[in-house]
mmCIF file of C-alpha atoms in Angstrom:
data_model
loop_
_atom_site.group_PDB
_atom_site.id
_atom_site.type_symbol
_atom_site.label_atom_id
_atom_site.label_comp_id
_atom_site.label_asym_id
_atom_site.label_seq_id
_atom_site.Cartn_x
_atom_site.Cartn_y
_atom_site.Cartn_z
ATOM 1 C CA UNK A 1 115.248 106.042 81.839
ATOM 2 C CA UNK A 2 114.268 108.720 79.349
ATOM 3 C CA UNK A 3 117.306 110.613 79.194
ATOM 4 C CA UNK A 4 119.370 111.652 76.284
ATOM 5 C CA UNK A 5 122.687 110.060 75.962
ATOM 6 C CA UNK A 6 125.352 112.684 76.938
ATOM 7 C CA UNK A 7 127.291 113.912 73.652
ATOM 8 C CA UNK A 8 130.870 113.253 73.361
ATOM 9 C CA UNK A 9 133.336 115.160 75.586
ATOM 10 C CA UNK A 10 135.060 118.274 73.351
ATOM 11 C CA UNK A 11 138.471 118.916 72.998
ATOM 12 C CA UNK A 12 138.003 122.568 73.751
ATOM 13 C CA UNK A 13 140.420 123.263 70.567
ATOM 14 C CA UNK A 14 139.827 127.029 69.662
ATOM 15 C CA UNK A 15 139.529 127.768 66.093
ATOM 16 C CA UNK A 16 142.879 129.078 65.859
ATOM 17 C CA UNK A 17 144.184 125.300 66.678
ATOM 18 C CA UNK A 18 143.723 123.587 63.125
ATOM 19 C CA UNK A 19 145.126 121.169 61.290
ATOM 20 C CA UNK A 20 147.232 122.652 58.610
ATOM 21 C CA UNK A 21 149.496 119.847 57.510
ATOM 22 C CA UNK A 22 149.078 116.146 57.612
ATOM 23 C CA UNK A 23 151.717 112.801 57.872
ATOM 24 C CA UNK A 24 149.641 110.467 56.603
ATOM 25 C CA UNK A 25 149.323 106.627 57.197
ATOM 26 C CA UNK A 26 152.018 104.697 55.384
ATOM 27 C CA UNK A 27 154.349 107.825 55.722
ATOM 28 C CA UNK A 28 157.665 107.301 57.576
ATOM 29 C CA UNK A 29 159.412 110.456 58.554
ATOM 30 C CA UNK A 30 162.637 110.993 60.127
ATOM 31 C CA UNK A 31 163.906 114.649 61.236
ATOM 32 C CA UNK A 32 162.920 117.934 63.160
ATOM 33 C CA UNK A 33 159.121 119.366 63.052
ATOM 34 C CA UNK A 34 159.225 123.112 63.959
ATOM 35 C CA UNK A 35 156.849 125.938 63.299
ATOM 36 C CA UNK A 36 153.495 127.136 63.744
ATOM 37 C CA UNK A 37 150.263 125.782 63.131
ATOM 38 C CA UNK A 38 148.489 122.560 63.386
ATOM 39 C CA UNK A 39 149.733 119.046 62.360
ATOM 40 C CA UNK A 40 147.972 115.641 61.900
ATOM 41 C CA UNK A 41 150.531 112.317 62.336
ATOM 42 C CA UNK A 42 148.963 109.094 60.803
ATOM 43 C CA UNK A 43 152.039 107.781 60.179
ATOM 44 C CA UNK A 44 155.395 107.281 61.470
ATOM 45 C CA UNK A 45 157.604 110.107 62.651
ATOM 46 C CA UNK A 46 160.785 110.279 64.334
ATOM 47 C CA UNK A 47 162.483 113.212 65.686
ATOM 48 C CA UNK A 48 161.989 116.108 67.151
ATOM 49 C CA UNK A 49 158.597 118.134 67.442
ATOM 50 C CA UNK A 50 158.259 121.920 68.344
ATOM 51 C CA UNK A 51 154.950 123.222 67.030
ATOM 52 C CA UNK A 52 153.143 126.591 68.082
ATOM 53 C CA UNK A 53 149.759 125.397 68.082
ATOM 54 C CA UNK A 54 148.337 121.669 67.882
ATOM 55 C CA UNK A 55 149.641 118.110 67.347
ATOM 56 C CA UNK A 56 147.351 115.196 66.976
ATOM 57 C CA UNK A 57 148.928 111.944 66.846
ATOM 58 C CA UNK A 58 145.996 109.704 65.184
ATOM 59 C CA UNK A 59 145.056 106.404 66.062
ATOM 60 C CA UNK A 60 147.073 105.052 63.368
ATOM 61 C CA UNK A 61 150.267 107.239 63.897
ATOM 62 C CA UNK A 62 153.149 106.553 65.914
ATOM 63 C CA UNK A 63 155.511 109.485 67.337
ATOM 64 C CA UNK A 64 159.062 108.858 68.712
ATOM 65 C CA UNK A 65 160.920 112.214 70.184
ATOM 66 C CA UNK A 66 162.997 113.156 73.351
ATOM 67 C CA UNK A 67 160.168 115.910 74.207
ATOM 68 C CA UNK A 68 157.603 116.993 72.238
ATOM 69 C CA UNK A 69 156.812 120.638 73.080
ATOM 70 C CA UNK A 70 153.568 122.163 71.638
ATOM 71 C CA UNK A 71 150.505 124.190 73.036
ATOM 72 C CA UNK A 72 147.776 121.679 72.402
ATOM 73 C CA UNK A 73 148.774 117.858 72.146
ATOM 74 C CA UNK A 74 145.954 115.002 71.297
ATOM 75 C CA UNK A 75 147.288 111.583 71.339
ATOM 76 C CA UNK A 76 144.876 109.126 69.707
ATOM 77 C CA UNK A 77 147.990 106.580 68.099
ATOM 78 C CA UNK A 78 151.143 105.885 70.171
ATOM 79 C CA UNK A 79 153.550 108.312 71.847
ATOM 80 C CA UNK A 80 157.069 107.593 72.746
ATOM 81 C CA UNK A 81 158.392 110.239 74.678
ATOM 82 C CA UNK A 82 158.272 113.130 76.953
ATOM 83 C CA UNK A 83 155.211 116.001 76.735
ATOM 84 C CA UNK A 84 155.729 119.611 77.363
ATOM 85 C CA UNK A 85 151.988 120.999 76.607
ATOM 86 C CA UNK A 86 149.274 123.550 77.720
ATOM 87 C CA UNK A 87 146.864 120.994 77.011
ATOM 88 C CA UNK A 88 146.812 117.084 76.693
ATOM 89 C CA UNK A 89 144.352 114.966 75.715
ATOM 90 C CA UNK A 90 144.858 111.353 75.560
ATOM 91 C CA UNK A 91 142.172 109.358 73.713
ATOM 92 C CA UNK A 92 140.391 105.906 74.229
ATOM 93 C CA UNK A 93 142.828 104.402 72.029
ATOM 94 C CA UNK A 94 145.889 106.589 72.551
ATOM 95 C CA UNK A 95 148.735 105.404 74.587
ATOM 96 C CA UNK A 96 151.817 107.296 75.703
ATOM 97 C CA UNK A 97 154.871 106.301 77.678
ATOM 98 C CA UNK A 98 157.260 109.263 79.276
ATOM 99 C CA UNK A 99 156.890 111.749 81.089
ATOM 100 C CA UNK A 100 154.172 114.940 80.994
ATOM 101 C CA UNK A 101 154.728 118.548 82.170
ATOM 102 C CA UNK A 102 151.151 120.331 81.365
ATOM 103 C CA UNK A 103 148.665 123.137 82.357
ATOM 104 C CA UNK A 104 145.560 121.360 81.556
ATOM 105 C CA UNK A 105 145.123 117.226 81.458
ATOM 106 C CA UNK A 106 142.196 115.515 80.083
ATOM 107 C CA UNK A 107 142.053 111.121 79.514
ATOM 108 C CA UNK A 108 139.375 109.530 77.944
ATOM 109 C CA UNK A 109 138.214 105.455 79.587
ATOM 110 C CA UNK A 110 141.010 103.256 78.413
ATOM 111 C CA UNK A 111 143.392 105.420 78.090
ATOM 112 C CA UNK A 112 147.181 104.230 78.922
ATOM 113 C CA UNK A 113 150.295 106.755 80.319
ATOM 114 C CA UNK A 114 153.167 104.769 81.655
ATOM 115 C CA UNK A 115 155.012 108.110 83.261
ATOM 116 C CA UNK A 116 154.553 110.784 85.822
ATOM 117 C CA UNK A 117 152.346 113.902 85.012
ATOM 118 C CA UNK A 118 152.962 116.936 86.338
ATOM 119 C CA UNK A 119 150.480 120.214 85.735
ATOM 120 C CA UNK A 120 151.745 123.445 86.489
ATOM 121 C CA UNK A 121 150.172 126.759 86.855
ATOM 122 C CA UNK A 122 151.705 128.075 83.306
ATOM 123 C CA UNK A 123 154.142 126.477 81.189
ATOM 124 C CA UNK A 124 156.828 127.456 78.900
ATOM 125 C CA UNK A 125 157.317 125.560 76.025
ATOM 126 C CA UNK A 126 160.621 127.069 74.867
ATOM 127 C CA UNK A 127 159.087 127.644 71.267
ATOM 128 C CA UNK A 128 161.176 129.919 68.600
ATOM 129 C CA UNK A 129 159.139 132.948 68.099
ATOM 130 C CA UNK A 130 156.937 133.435 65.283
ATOM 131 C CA UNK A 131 158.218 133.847 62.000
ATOM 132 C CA UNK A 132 157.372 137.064 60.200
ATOM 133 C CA UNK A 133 154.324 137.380 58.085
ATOM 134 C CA UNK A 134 154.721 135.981 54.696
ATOM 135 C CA UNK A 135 154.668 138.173 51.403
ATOM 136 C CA UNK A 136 151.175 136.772 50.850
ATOM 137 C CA UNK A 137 150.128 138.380 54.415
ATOM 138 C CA UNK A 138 151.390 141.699 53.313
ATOM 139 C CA UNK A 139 150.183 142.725 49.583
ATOM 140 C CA UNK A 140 152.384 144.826 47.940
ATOM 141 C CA UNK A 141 152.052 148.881 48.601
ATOM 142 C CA UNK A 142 149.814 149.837 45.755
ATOM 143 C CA UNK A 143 152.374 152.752 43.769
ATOM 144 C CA UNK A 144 151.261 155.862 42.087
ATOM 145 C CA UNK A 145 152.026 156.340 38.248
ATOM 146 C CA UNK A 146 154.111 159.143 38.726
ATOM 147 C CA UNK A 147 156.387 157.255 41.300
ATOM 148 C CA UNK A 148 157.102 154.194 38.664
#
């Protein structure tokens, strides 16, 4: 009777798991994602997606790939296609239809997966390794005078 309603359930996305780049709504894109870091989808995208880090699909995007491989996957939109994930969340409003391989499996009430889901002990998302730092990462060497 006098207790505080329960705050919402986290994601348990570590800082490191950001959103760094963002398709947003009204955007159609057709082709491969690769890389590392974290990406948004509001709008459309077709393809491939291998990402090193986290993809959310929001509730107004729409995702069509074979598999789409990635350490931390939130699906809040619509998700054609197979999952190959540490960790999947699938939101109130997010539906997804294929078939999940993860470590870790979280739905929210009202969620929809039309698929099987299998959760494994570790998984390996066949990711391309990390690209070398970028120039940016590494200033120059600072040179003497008498070097130049």
């Amino acid at each position: 009777m006098f207790r505080k309603p329960s705050p919402p359930p986290t994601t348990g996305i570590t800082p490191t798991e950001r959103v760094t780049s963002v398709l947003g709504p009204g955007l159609t894109w057709s082709g491969s994602l690769r890389g590392s870091g974290g990406v948004r989808i509001e709008g459309i995208f077709e393809g491939e997606i291998h990402v090193r880090g986290l993809v959310v699909i929001g509730e107004s995007g729409r995702v069509t790939c074979e598999t789409l491989r990635a350490n931390t996957v939130v699906v809040a939109g619509t998700l054609y296609g197979n999952i190959l994930a540490e960790k999947l969340e699938i939101r109130s409003t997010g539906r997804v239809w294929g078939d999940v391989t993860v470590v870790t499996f979280t739905t929210e009430e009202g969620a929809f997966l039309r698929g099987q889901v299998r959760m494994e002990e570790k998984v390996d998302l066949q990711l391309e390794a990390p690209e070398s730092p970028t120039a940016a990462e590494n200033p120059p060497e600072e040179r003497s005078p008498s070097s130049a």
